[in-house]
Each structure stands twice: as structure tokens, then as C-alpha cells.
Amino acid sequence: MLEKNIPIRVVRFKPKEKQIADTAVAKIVKQRDRFLKKYKKFSDVDFLLKAQKLGKRIRKIVRIKEKYKIQMKLQSTNPKSFWTTIASMMGIKDEEKIKIKVGDNLLENEKDIADQFANFFLKKVLNLQGQSNILDETLPMPFNGEYESFTIDEIQKAAKSLRSKKCYGKDGIPLKIIKDIAVKRPELLEPHLNEIGRNGLTNELKISRIIPLHKKGDKTAIENYRPIANLSSISKIYEKILLTRLLRETEGKEGCFQHGYRKHHSTTTALLELQARIARRVEGRSKVAVYSMDLSAAFDLLRPGIMIKSLEKMNVSAQLQGQIQDFLINRKLFVDLNGNRSSELSR
């Protein structure tokens, strides 16, 4: 009787694809994909810009929903769920143990391996610098002139421009936590950031936490790793404020031909400018030669003294010059290998 009235049905389910946050987001995704198809078909940049704008909107919605999920998990009465969420926010996870060859020996003690990495990374930079007769001049710090304070608005904008990452420096505070504080309660960070602005970064904030990342090849060969530097989270917000002020002071000034790390600039704008210059010379019946070069480890070889002289020529304020140089000099580093730290080394 049961089988006759309620027969057994075989139901086949399609494999679930990656779930989208909700129907509203799914609708925006379809709109973005349509604009991308039109861009590929007609090569109209307007379609690409519209697709990029929608992409930013999608990412923003997803981030908000992820934050909401985390808040719900933190309110859970289940201790396991609570501490798993905390560990995820702190970026704590089981790491693969690294073993390094030193001569014929295979090091397994992570503290010894961390020391080996620290010495290797530092020596690499020092070898690239070589013997230089250029002396770096230091500017007085703390800054004794008329001081322009960091505003609440500057702090919020700087924090919003940073990605919500789980990485952290020596202080152990993940960037996403400091970012949330700076966005929602910037008045809590304002006095600390202005103290740094007047007197410079403390020694603790100048220490970089280095994580060795395997590139390719034999995992026991130390030369197959590259360093990933993690700065203290509050110093990243400070750095972003300095960058915003630097761009504001140098924007539109003659002699500023940099296309990298500037808003509305890219390799495309650099090529267009180069093309325009060549075209002008050719039209004037002049000979043209282009000399291009690539600097190895350019950021590691940055000389603050040379950079400050360039900023002086561009009439950058004395306060900003001092803050930038203070940010760059007297740096230290240590390698963190699954919680095992090397000795701190000076650059």
C-alpha cells in the first residue's frame, strides 16, 4: 500500500559549484560577465571599466558577509568553534616543517634553521650593495618644526586602502584587527600615530618579521627560498598615510615621471609616454635611442640619502622628508619559522 501511494523516487543531484553569497551577488556577477564578453568582442575600454567596478562591488559584499559569519561564530557557545575562529583570524595553521642542508648535514632544529635563513637573507643584500662611497645623510628626528598632525579622516582612508590580511609583525597583532579599529574607532589610534609622526618609529616597530617562502626546486636548499617581510600592523597604516601625503605633495610637479605605485598610472601609461616622446623626436628629424635597465633587488638597495635629495629638489616638506627617512633607516629583522625566532640582525 505504501509503495503504491508513495513510490520510491530516484533523485540525481548535480555537483555543487562554488557557492555565491546570495542571489543579489549572483545578479551582479552576471552583469560583470556580460561586460567582459562585450569588452572581448568590441575592445571598448568602457566595458572593461564597468566590469572592474562591478568586480570591486562583488568583493566588498563578500567581505561584509565573511565578517558577519565570523561575528556569528565568535558568538557561538561551542568552545571549539570559537577558538577555531580565533586561530583563523590570527593566521595560525599547521606549517610544514622545513629542513635545510648545511654542507653535508641536514638541519632539523627550527631555531638553528631560522638563524641560517636570517644570515643568508642579510648577506644576500649586503653582497648586492657591495662597496659604495655614497654616504646616507640623516635628518634630525624628532621633527622640531611646525608639525602637521594626522587627521581622523587620513587614518580611516589609509586603513580602508589596506587589505584585511592575517599577517602580523613582531607585535603579533594581525593587520585585519588593527584595520578594523582604525576604520571604526580611529580616535583610539590617532594619538599613537601622531606620536610616531613627531618622534619617529620606536625600535620595536622597525623590526621586520621574515617568513621564508619556497620558490622552486629542492626544498632543502636555502637558496631556493625568498623572504616575505611582515611589518607591525600600525606601522603599515603610518606608512600608507606618508604615501598619501607624498603623492599629494608631488602630484603634477615637473620631474615626477614615475608610473609605478601611482594612481591612474601603470606600464601602459609609461609606454604611451615613451611612444609620445619618440614620436616628437622622429617628427623633429632627430635620432632616438632608448636605454632600458632592470635593477636587481631594487627595494633592498634603496639609499635613503639619495632619495631624500630627490625629494628636496621636488620641494617636499621637511616634515615628510624626515618621516620617510626615519621609516627607512635603522631597520632590524628576524626570521620566524613556525614560532621559532632567529636572533635579530641589523641591516
mmCIF file of C-alpha atoms in Angstrom:
data_model
loop_
_atom_site.group_PDB
_atom_site.id
_atom_site.type_symbol
_atom_site.label_atom_id
_atom_site.label_comp_id
_atom_site.label_asym_id
_atom_site.label_seq_id
_atom_site.Cartn_x
_atom_site.Cartn_y
_atom_site.Cartn_z
ATOM 1 C CA MET A 1 0.000 0.000 0.000
ATOM 2 C CA LEU A 2 2.822 2.403 0.969
ATOM 3 C CA GLU A 3 4.834 1.685 -2.172
ATOM 4 C CA LYS A 4 1.729 2.126 -4.330
ATOM 5 C CA ASN A 5 0.751 5.528 -2.884
ATOM 6 C CA ILE A 6 4.251 6.869 -2.148
ATOM 7 C CA PRO A 7 6.601 5.219 -4.660
ATOM 8 C CA ILE A 8 10.369 5.454 -4.203
ATOM 9 C CA ARG A 9 11.898 8.116 -6.435
ATOM 10 C CA VAL A 10 15.495 8.260 -7.597
ATOM 11 C CA VAL A 11 16.792 11.823 -7.450
ATOM 12 C CA ARG A 12 20.069 12.827 -9.106
ATOM 13 C CA PHE A 13 21.852 15.939 -7.840
ATOM 14 C CA LYS A 14 24.271 17.944 -9.935
ATOM 15 C CA PRO A 15 27.646 18.525 -8.249
ATOM 16 C CA LYS A 16 27.551 21.826 -6.375
ATOM 17 C CA GLU A 17 29.581 24.608 -7.870
ATOM 18 C CA LYS A 18 31.305 27.261 -5.759
ATOM 19 C CA GLN A 19 28.506 28.977 -3.898
ATOM 20 C CA ILE A 20 27.922 32.657 -4.461
ATOM 21 C CA ALA A 21 26.952 34.774 -1.432
ATOM 22 C CA ASP A 22 23.320 35.280 -2.474
ATOM 23 C CA THR A 23 21.062 35.981 -5.445
ATOM 24 C CA ALA A 24 21.896 39.703 -5.395
ATOM 25 C CA VAL A 25 25.603 38.948 -5.827
ATOM 26 C CA ALA A 26 24.838 36.342 -8.496
ATOM 27 C CA LYS A 27 22.978 39.029 -10.461
ATOM 28 C CA ILE A 28 25.958 41.400 -10.257
ATOM 29 C CA VAL A 29 28.314 38.594 -11.335
ATOM 30 C CA LYS A 30 26.185 38.036 -14.463
ATOM 31 C CA GLN A 31 26.289 41.753 -15.263
ATOM 32 C CA ARG A 32 30.075 41.791 -14.843
ATOM 33 C CA ASP A 33 30.490 38.742 -17.088
ATOM 34 C CA ARG A 34 28.323 40.377 -19.784
ATOM 35 C CA PHE A 35 30.518 43.492 -19.751
ATOM 36 C CA LEU A 36 33.663 41.320 -20.003
ATOM 37 C CA LYS A 37 32.230 39.495 -23.027
ATOM 38 C CA LYS A 38 31.402 42.807 -24.696
ATOM 39 C CA TYR A 39 34.914 44.073 -23.980
ATOM 40 C CA LYS A 40 36.446 40.975 -25.591
ATOM 41 C CA LYS A 41 34.143 41.345 -28.587
ATOM 42 C CA PHE A 42 34.328 45.118 -29.198
ATOM 43 C CA SER A 43 37.614 46.044 -27.385
ATOM 44 C CA ASP A 44 35.836 49.019 -25.820
ATOM 45 C CA VAL A 45 37.624 50.109 -22.610
ATOM 46 C CA ASP A 46 34.356 51.431 -21.145
ATOM 47 C CA PHE A 47 33.058 47.859 -20.874
ATOM 48 C CA LEU A 48 36.242 46.807 -19.046
ATOM 49 C CA LEU A 49 35.964 49.702 -16.583
ATOM 50 C CA LYS A 50 32.334 48.827 -15.865
ATOM 51 C CA ALA A 51 33.301 45.175 -15.282
ATOM 52 C CA GLN A 52 36.106 46.219 -12.904
ATOM 53 C CA LYS A 53 33.733 48.483 -10.981
ATOM 54 C CA LEU A 54 31.252 45.623 -10.556
ATOM 55 C CA GLY A 55 34.101 43.315 -9.519
ATOM 56 C CA LYS A 56 35.042 45.707 -6.681
ATOM 57 C CA ARG A 57 31.398 45.813 -5.612
ATOM 58 C CA ILE A 58 31.230 41.997 -5.520
ATOM 59 C CA ARG A 59 34.388 41.742 -3.415
ATOM 60 C CA LYS A 60 33.060 44.345 -0.978
ATOM 61 C CA ILE A 61 29.772 42.452 -0.491
ATOM 62 C CA VAL A 62 31.616 39.137 0.007
ATOM 63 C CA ARG A 63 33.949 40.722 2.599
ATOM 64 C CA ILE A 64 30.979 42.104 4.549
ATOM 65 C CA LYS A 65 29.286 38.696 4.561
ATOM 66 C CA GLU A 66 32.519 36.961 5.647
ATOM 67 C CA LYS A 67 32.838 39.393 8.568
ATOM 68 C CA TYR A 68 29.241 38.653 9.536
ATOM 69 C CA LYS A 69 29.943 34.886 9.504
ATOM 70 C CA ILE A 70 32.984 35.395 11.738
ATOM 71 C CA GLN A 71 30.935 37.509 14.183
ATOM 72 C CA MET A 72 28.299 34.775 14.368
ATOM 73 C CA LYS A 73 30.975 32.113 15.045
ATOM 74 C CA LEU A 74 32.530 34.238 17.799
ATOM 75 C CA GLN A 75 29.126 34.432 19.492
ATOM 76 C CA SER A 76 28.813 30.653 19.395
ATOM 77 C CA THR A 77 28.548 28.775 22.703
ATOM 78 C CA ASN A 78 30.676 25.985 21.205
ATOM 79 C CA PRO A 79 34.277 26.489 22.530
ATOM 80 C CA LYS A 80 35.803 24.572 19.612
ATOM 81 C CA SER A 81 34.089 26.814 17.053
ATOM 82 C CA PHE A 82 35.157 29.915 18.992
ATOM 83 C CA TRP A 83 38.860 29.023 19.240
ATOM 84 C CA THR A 84 38.997 27.717 15.661
ATOM 85 C CA THR A 85 37.719 31.124 14.517
ATOM 86 C CA ILE A 86 40.286 32.942 16.688
ATOM 87 C CA ALA A 87 43.112 30.799 15.260
ATOM 88 C CA SER A 88 41.885 31.514 11.724
ATOM 89 C CA MET A 89 41.848 35.279 12.415
ATOM 90 C CA MET A 90 45.381 35.090 13.807
ATOM 91 C CA GLY A 91 46.574 33.168 10.751
ATOM 92 C CA ILE A 92 47.599 30.192 12.888
ATOM 93 C CA LYS A 93 47.798 26.934 10.975
ATOM 94 C CA ASP A 94 49.843 23.758 10.898
ATOM 95 C CA GLU A 95 53.014 24.529 8.961
ATOM 96 C CA GLU A 96 55.149 22.037 7.064
ATOM 97 C CA LYS A 97 58.476 21.553 8.796
ATOM 98 C CA ILE A 98 61.459 22.847 6.823
ATOM 99 C CA LYS A 99 64.778 21.006 6.717
ATOM 100 C CA ILE A 100 67.890 22.704 5.334
ATOM 101 C CA LYS A 101 71.192 21.281 4.116
ATOM 102 C CA VAL A 102 74.335 22.933 5.503
ATOM 103 C CA GLY A 103 77.293 21.240 3.872
ATOM 104 C CA ASP A 104 76.750 17.508 4.315
ATOM 105 C CA ASN A 105 74.469 17.969 7.339
ATOM 106 C CA LEU A 106 70.684 18.235 7.320
ATOM 107 C CA LEU A 107 69.454 20.722 9.916
ATOM 108 C CA GLU A 108 66.148 19.869 11.574
ATOM 109 C CA ASN A 109 66.196 22.157 14.616
ATOM 110 C CA GLU A 110 63.930 25.065 13.607
ATOM 111 C CA LYS A 111 65.753 27.655 15.752
ATOM 112 C CA ASP A 112 69.053 26.796 14.013
ATOM 113 C CA ILE A 113 67.338 26.850 10.608
ATOM 114 C CA ALA A 114 65.812 30.275 11.383
ATOM 115 C CA ASP A 115 69.311 31.624 12.203
ATOM 116 C CA GLN A 116 70.648 30.187 8.930
ATOM 117 C CA PHE A 117 67.867 31.898 6.953
ATOM 118 C CA ALA A 118 68.415 35.241 8.718
ATOM 119 C CA ASN A 119 72.150 35.240 7.953
ATOM 120 C CA PHE A 120 71.572 34.080 4.361
ATOM 121 C CA PHE A 121 68.990 36.783 3.563
ATOM 122 C CA LEU A 122 71.084 39.560 5.148
ATOM 123 C CA LYS A 123 74.316 38.514 3.420
ATOM 124 C CA LYS A 124 72.483 38.436 0.077
ATOM 125 C CA VAL A 125 71.507 42.101 0.452
ATOM 126 C CA LEU A 126 74.952 43.148 1.686
ATOM 127 C CA ASN A 127 76.617 41.390 -1.267
ATOM 128 C CA LEU A 128 74.315 43.218 -3.682
ATOM 129 C CA GLN A 129 75.134 46.569 -2.091
ATOM 130 C CA GLY A 130 78.845 45.930 -2.410
ATOM 131 C CA GLN A 131 81.320 48.681 -1.603
ATOM 132 C CA SER A 132 79.697 52.093 -2.037
ATOM 133 C CA ASN A 133 81.199 55.516 -1.360
ATOM 134 C CA ILE A 134 77.736 57.099 -1.097
ATOM 135 C CA LEU A 135 77.053 58.207 2.461
ATOM 136 C CA ASP A 136 73.491 58.477 3.704
ATOM 137 C CA GLU A 137 72.866 61.796 5.412
ATOM 138 C CA THR A 138 70.464 61.629 8.348
ATOM 139 C CA LEU A 139 67.811 64.241 9.054
ATOM 140 C CA PRO A 140 67.017 65.324 12.616
ATOM 141 C CA MET A 141 64.297 63.355 14.357
ATOM 142 C CA PRO A 142 62.143 64.109 16.312
ATOM 143 C CA PHE A 143 60.826 66.771 13.982
ATOM 144 C CA ASN A 144 61.127 70.178 15.668
ATOM 145 C CA GLY A 145 59.428 72.374 13.076
ATOM 146 C CA GLU A 146 55.781 73.195 12.586
ATOM 147 C CA TYR A 147 54.018 69.830 12.743
ATOM 148 C CA GLU A 148 51.010 68.909 10.582
ATOM 149 C CA SER A 149 49.010 66.357 12.577
ATOM 150 C CA PHE A 150 47.441 63.245 11.082
ATOM 151 C CA THR A 151 43.674 63.610 10.956
ATOM 152 C CA ILE A 152 40.945 61.074 11.721
ATOM 153 C CA ASP A 153 39.939 61.170 8.042
ATOM 154 C CA GLU A 154 43.517 60.376 6.921
ATOM 155 C CA ILE A 155 43.720 57.416 9.295
ATOM 156 C CA GLN A 156 40.393 55.965 8.120
ATOM 157 C CA LYS A 157 41.253 56.352 4.432
ATOM 158 C CA ALA A 158 44.687 54.775 4.943
ATOM 159 C CA ALA A 159 43.170 51.811 6.802
ATOM 160 C CA LYS A 160 40.426 51.264 4.204
ATOM 161 C CA SER A 161 43.012 51.131 1.408
ATOM 162 C CA LEU A 162 44.799 48.190 3.099
ATOM 163 C CA ARG A 163 43.750 44.598 2.566
ATOM 164 C CA SER A 164 42.306 42.675 5.516
ATOM 165 C CA LYS A 165 45.177 40.234 5.940
ATOM 166 C CA LYS A 166 46.024 37.865 8.762
ATOM 167 C CA CYS A 167 49.755 38.636 8.606
ATOM 168 C CA TYR A 168 51.426 40.268 11.615
ATOM 169 C CA GLY A 169 54.772 41.685 12.671
ATOM 170 C CA LYS A 170 56.752 41.272 15.870
ATOM 171 C CA ASP A 171 53.829 42.590 17.944
ATOM 172 C CA GLY A 172 51.702 39.574 16.928
ATOM 173 C CA ILE A 173 48.636 41.720 16.085
ATOM 174 C CA PRO A 174 47.080 40.756 12.720
ATOM 175 C CA LEU A 175 46.610 43.585 10.234
ATOM 176 C CA LYS A 176 42.858 42.948 9.890
ATOM 177 C CA ILE A 177 42.312 43.668 13.617
ATOM 178 C CA ILE A 178 44.222 46.986 13.538
ATOM 179 C CA LYS A 179 42.441 47.874 10.296
ATOM 180 C CA ASP A 180 39.014 47.299 11.866
ATOM 181 C CA ILE A 181 39.974 49.516 14.828
ATOM 182 C CA ALA A 182 41.287 52.257 12.522
ATOM 183 C CA VAL A 183 38.118 52.215 10.407
ATOM 184 C CA LYS A 184 35.555 52.013 13.230
ATOM 185 C CA ARG A 185 37.379 53.767 16.110
ATOM 186 C CA PRO A 186 40.196 55.843 14.540
ATOM 187 C CA GLU A 187 40.294 58.164 17.574
ATOM 188 C CA LEU A 188 41.927 55.300 19.511
ATOM 189 C CA LEU A 189 44.909 55.195 17.135
ATOM 190 C CA GLU A 190 45.151 58.931 16.376
ATOM 191 C CA PRO A 191 47.341 59.897 19.398
ATOM 192 C CA HIS A 192 49.689 56.915 18.821
ATOM 193 C CA LEU A 193 50.139 57.702 15.121
ATOM 194 C CA ASN A 194 50.799 61.392 15.827
ATOM 195 C CA GLU A 195 53.334 60.418 18.484
ATOM 196 C CA ILE A 196 55.121 58.344 15.819
ATOM 197 C CA GLY A 197 54.806 61.240 13.353
ATOM 198 C CA ARG A 198 56.530 63.643 15.751
ATOM 199 C CA ASN A 199 59.207 61.381 17.259
ATOM 200 C CA GLY A 200 59.648 58.633 14.674
ATOM 201 C CA LEU A 201 59.027 54.894 14.845
ATOM 202 C CA THR A 202 60.084 53.100 18.005
ATOM 203 C CA ASN A 203 62.822 50.471 17.718
ATOM 204 C CA GLU A 204 60.233 47.689 18.127
ATOM 205 C CA LEU A 205 58.191 48.976 15.177
ATOM 206 C CA LYS A 206 61.298 48.950 12.966
ATOM 207 C CA ILE A 207 61.778 45.187 13.314
ATOM 208 C CA SER A 208 60.592 43.062 10.375
ATOM 209 C CA ARG A 209 59.292 39.531 10.862
ATOM 210 C CA ILE A 210 60.625 37.477 7.938
ATOM 211 C CA ILE A 211 58.929 34.319 6.689
ATOM 212 C CA PRO A 212 60.941 32.138 4.265
ATOM 213 C CA LEU A 213 58.851 31.121 1.245
ATOM 214 C CA HIS A 214 59.878 28.256 -1.028
ATOM 215 C CA LYS A 215 60.176 29.313 -4.683
ATOM 216 C CA LYS A 216 61.138 26.202 -6.634
ATOM 217 C CA GLY A 217 63.481 23.234 -6.709
ATOM 218 C CA ASP A 218 64.999 21.356 -3.782
ATOM 219 C CA LYS A 219 63.269 22.326 -0.510
ATOM 220 C CA THR A 220 66.432 21.577 1.487
ATOM 221 C CA ALA A 221 68.475 24.169 -0.477
ATOM 222 C CA ILE A 222 68.418 27.534 1.315
ATOM 223 C CA GLU A 223 68.929 29.485 -1.914
ATOM 224 C CA ASN A 224 65.545 28.235 -3.170
ATOM 225 C CA TYR A 225 63.709 30.393 -0.618
ATOM 226 C CA ARG A 226 62.797 34.060 -0.730
ATOM 227 C CA PRO A 227 61.998 36.314 2.244
ATOM 228 C CA ILE A 228 58.495 37.669 2.925
ATOM 229 C CA ALA A 229 58.696 40.673 5.269
ATOM 230 C CA ASN A 230 55.871 41.357 7.720
ATOM 231 C CA LEU A 231 55.876 44.771 9.407
ATOM 232 C CA SER A 232 53.949 45.769 12.513
ATOM 233 C CA SER A 233 50.339 46.499 11.599
ATOM 234 C CA ILE A 234 50.222 50.045 12.994
ATOM 235 C CA SER A 235 53.366 50.960 11.039
ATOM 236 C CA LYS A 236 51.587 49.883 7.830
ATOM 237 C CA ILE A 237 48.822 52.425 8.452
ATOM 238 C CA TYR A 238 51.501 55.037 9.235
ATOM 239 C CA GLU A 239 53.327 54.128 6.007
ATOM 240 C CA LYS A 240 50.097 54.478 3.988
ATOM 241 C CA ILE A 241 49.467 57.963 5.416
ATOM 242 C CA LEU A 242 53.006 59.025 4.455
ATOM 243 C CA LEU A 243 52.486 57.662 0.928
ATOM 244 C CA THR A 244 49.203 59.579 0.544
ATOM 245 C CA ARG A 245 50.881 62.817 1.654
ATOM 246 C CA LEU A 246 53.868 62.197 -0.625
ATOM 247 C CA LEU A 247 51.597 61.672 -3.650
ATOM 248 C CA ARG A 248 49.669 64.815 -2.733
ATOM 249 C CA GLU A 249 52.827 66.932 -2.489
ATOM 250 C CA THR A 250 54.466 65.606 -5.677
ATOM 251 C CA GLU A 251 51.411 65.277 -7.933
ATOM 252 C CA GLY A 252 51.792 67.318 -11.101
ATOM 253 C CA LYS A 253 55.286 68.570 -10.259
ATOM 254 C CA GLU A 254 57.843 68.691 -13.027
ATOM 255 C CA GLY A 255 60.361 65.886 -12.804
ATOM 256 C CA CYS A 256 57.943 63.301 -11.414
ATOM 257 C CA PHE A 257 57.952 60.713 -14.202
ATOM 258 C CA GLN A 258 57.325 57.628 -12.092
ATOM 259 C CA HIS A 259 54.485 55.408 -13.317
ATOM 260 C CA GLY A 260 54.691 52.612 -10.750
ATOM 261 C CA TYR A 261 52.734 52.756 -7.473
ATOM 262 C CA ARG A 262 50.809 55.874 -8.565
ATOM 263 C CA LYS A 263 47.069 56.228 -9.037
ATOM 264 C CA HIS A 264 45.967 56.204 -12.701
ATOM 265 C CA HIS A 265 49.491 55.158 -13.743
ATOM 266 C CA SER A 266 50.752 51.787 -14.994
ATOM 267 C CA THR A 267 53.073 50.167 -17.527
ATOM 268 C CA THR A 268 50.518 51.214 -20.164
ATOM 269 C CA THR A 269 50.837 54.924 -19.331
ATOM 270 C CA ALA A 270 54.645 54.548 -19.232
ATOM 271 C CA LEU A 271 54.643 53.054 -22.747
ATOM 272 C CA LEU A 272 52.302 55.759 -24.031
ATOM 273 C CA GLU A 273 54.574 58.491 -22.657
ATOM 274 C CA LEU A 274 57.642 56.820 -24.153
ATOM 275 C CA GLN A 275 55.865 56.448 -27.503
ATOM 276 C CA ALA A 276 54.849 60.123 -27.479
ATOM 277 C CA ARG A 277 58.410 61.254 -26.748
ATOM 278 C CA ILE A 278 59.841 59.086 -29.516
ATOM 279 C CA ALA A 279 57.203 60.362 -31.963
ATOM 280 C CA ARG A 280 58.073 64.006 -31.170
ATOM 281 C CA ARG A 281 61.784 63.363 -31.770
ATOM 282 C CA VAL A 282 61.136 61.490 -35.018
ATOM 283 C CA GLU A 283 58.850 64.272 -36.290
ATOM 284 C CA GLY A 284 61.633 66.736 -35.497
ATOM 285 C CA ARG A 285 64.009 64.592 -37.582
ATOM 286 C CA SER A 286 66.143 63.778 -34.531
ATOM 287 C CA LYS A 287 67.816 60.476 -33.782
ATOM 288 C CA VAL A 288 66.308 58.452 -30.938
ATOM 289 C CA ALA A 289 67.964 55.922 -28.630
ATOM 290 C CA VAL A 290 66.216 54.125 -25.780
ATOM 291 C CA TYR A 291 68.243 52.756 -22.874
ATOM 292 C CA SER A 292 66.410 50.417 -20.507
ATOM 293 C CA MET A 293 67.639 48.548 -17.453
ATOM 294 C CA ASP A 294 66.370 46.413 -14.609
ATOM 295 C CA LEU A 295 67.621 46.766 -11.032
ATOM 296 C CA SER A 296 68.146 43.559 -9.085
ATOM 297 C CA ALA A 297 66.559 43.738 -5.605
ATOM 298 C CA ALA A 298 65.788 47.444 -6.122
ATOM 299 C CA PHE A 299 63.942 47.902 -2.821
ATOM 300 C CA ASP A 300 66.730 46.222 -0.844
ATOM 301 C CA LEU A 301 69.283 48.587 -2.396
ATOM 302 C CA LEU A 302 67.349 51.783 -1.707
ATOM 303 C CA ARG A 303 69.627 54.510 -0.304
ATOM 304 C CA PRO A 304 67.550 56.892 1.842
ATOM 305 C CA GLY A 305 70.098 59.702 1.493
ATOM 306 C CA ILE A 306 69.823 59.734 -2.312
ATOM 307 C CA MET A 307 66.036 59.560 -2.180
ATOM 308 C CA ILE A 308 65.812 62.466 0.287
ATOM 309 C CA LYS A 309 67.888 64.655 -2.046
ATOM 310 C CA SER A 310 65.401 63.899 -4.821
ATOM 311 C CA LEU A 311 62.518 64.851 -2.522
ATOM 312 C CA GLU A 312 64.288 68.113 -1.671
ATOM 313 C CA LYS A 313 64.503 69.010 -5.361
ATOM 314 C CA MET A 314 60.753 68.408 -5.633
ATOM 315 C CA ASN A 315 60.153 70.755 -2.644
ATOM 316 C CA VAL A 316 58.637 68.052 -0.430
ATOM 317 C CA SER A 317 58.046 69.393 3.085
ATOM 318 C CA ALA A 318 60.820 68.964 5.663
ATOM 319 C CA GLN A 319 58.428 67.107 7.986
ATOM 320 C CA LEU A 320 57.603 64.479 5.374
ATOM 321 C CA GLN A 321 61.268 64.099 4.376
ATOM 322 C CA GLY A 322 62.212 63.378 7.993
ATOM 323 C CA GLN A 323 59.336 60.936 8.491
ATOM 324 C CA ILE A 324 60.186 58.981 5.322
ATOM 325 C CA GLN A 325 63.876 58.749 6.138
ATOM 326 C CA ASP A 326 63.141 57.716 9.730
ATOM 327 C CA PHE A 327 60.837 54.986 8.391
ATOM 328 C CA LEU A 328 63.641 53.558 6.229
ATOM 329 C CA ILE A 329 66.758 53.723 8.436
ATOM 330 C CA ASN A 330 67.979 51.627 11.398
ATOM 331 C CA ARG A 331 65.889 48.601 10.440
ATOM 332 C CA LYS A 332 66.256 45.151 12.003
ATOM 333 C CA LEU A 333 64.933 41.725 11.048
ATOM 334 C CA PHE A 334 64.413 38.263 12.407
ATOM 335 C CA VAL A 335 63.200 35.044 10.768
ATOM 336 C CA ASP A 336 60.128 33.328 12.208
ATOM 337 C CA LEU A 337 59.897 29.628 11.474
ATOM 338 C CA ASN A 338 56.723 28.136 12.979
ATOM 339 C CA GLY A 339 57.154 30.266 16.106
ATOM 340 C CA ASN A 340 60.916 29.679 16.365
ATOM 341 C CA ARG A 341 62.661 33.034 16.005
ATOM 342 C CA SER A 342 66.207 33.757 14.904
ATOM 343 C CA SER A 343 68.413 36.371 16.530
ATOM 344 C CA GLU A 344 67.622 39.948 15.491
ATOM 345 C CA LEU A 345 70.031 41.298 12.868
ATOM 346 C CA SER A 346 70.647 44.908 11.817
ATOM 347 C CA ARG A 347 70.613 45.928 8.181
#
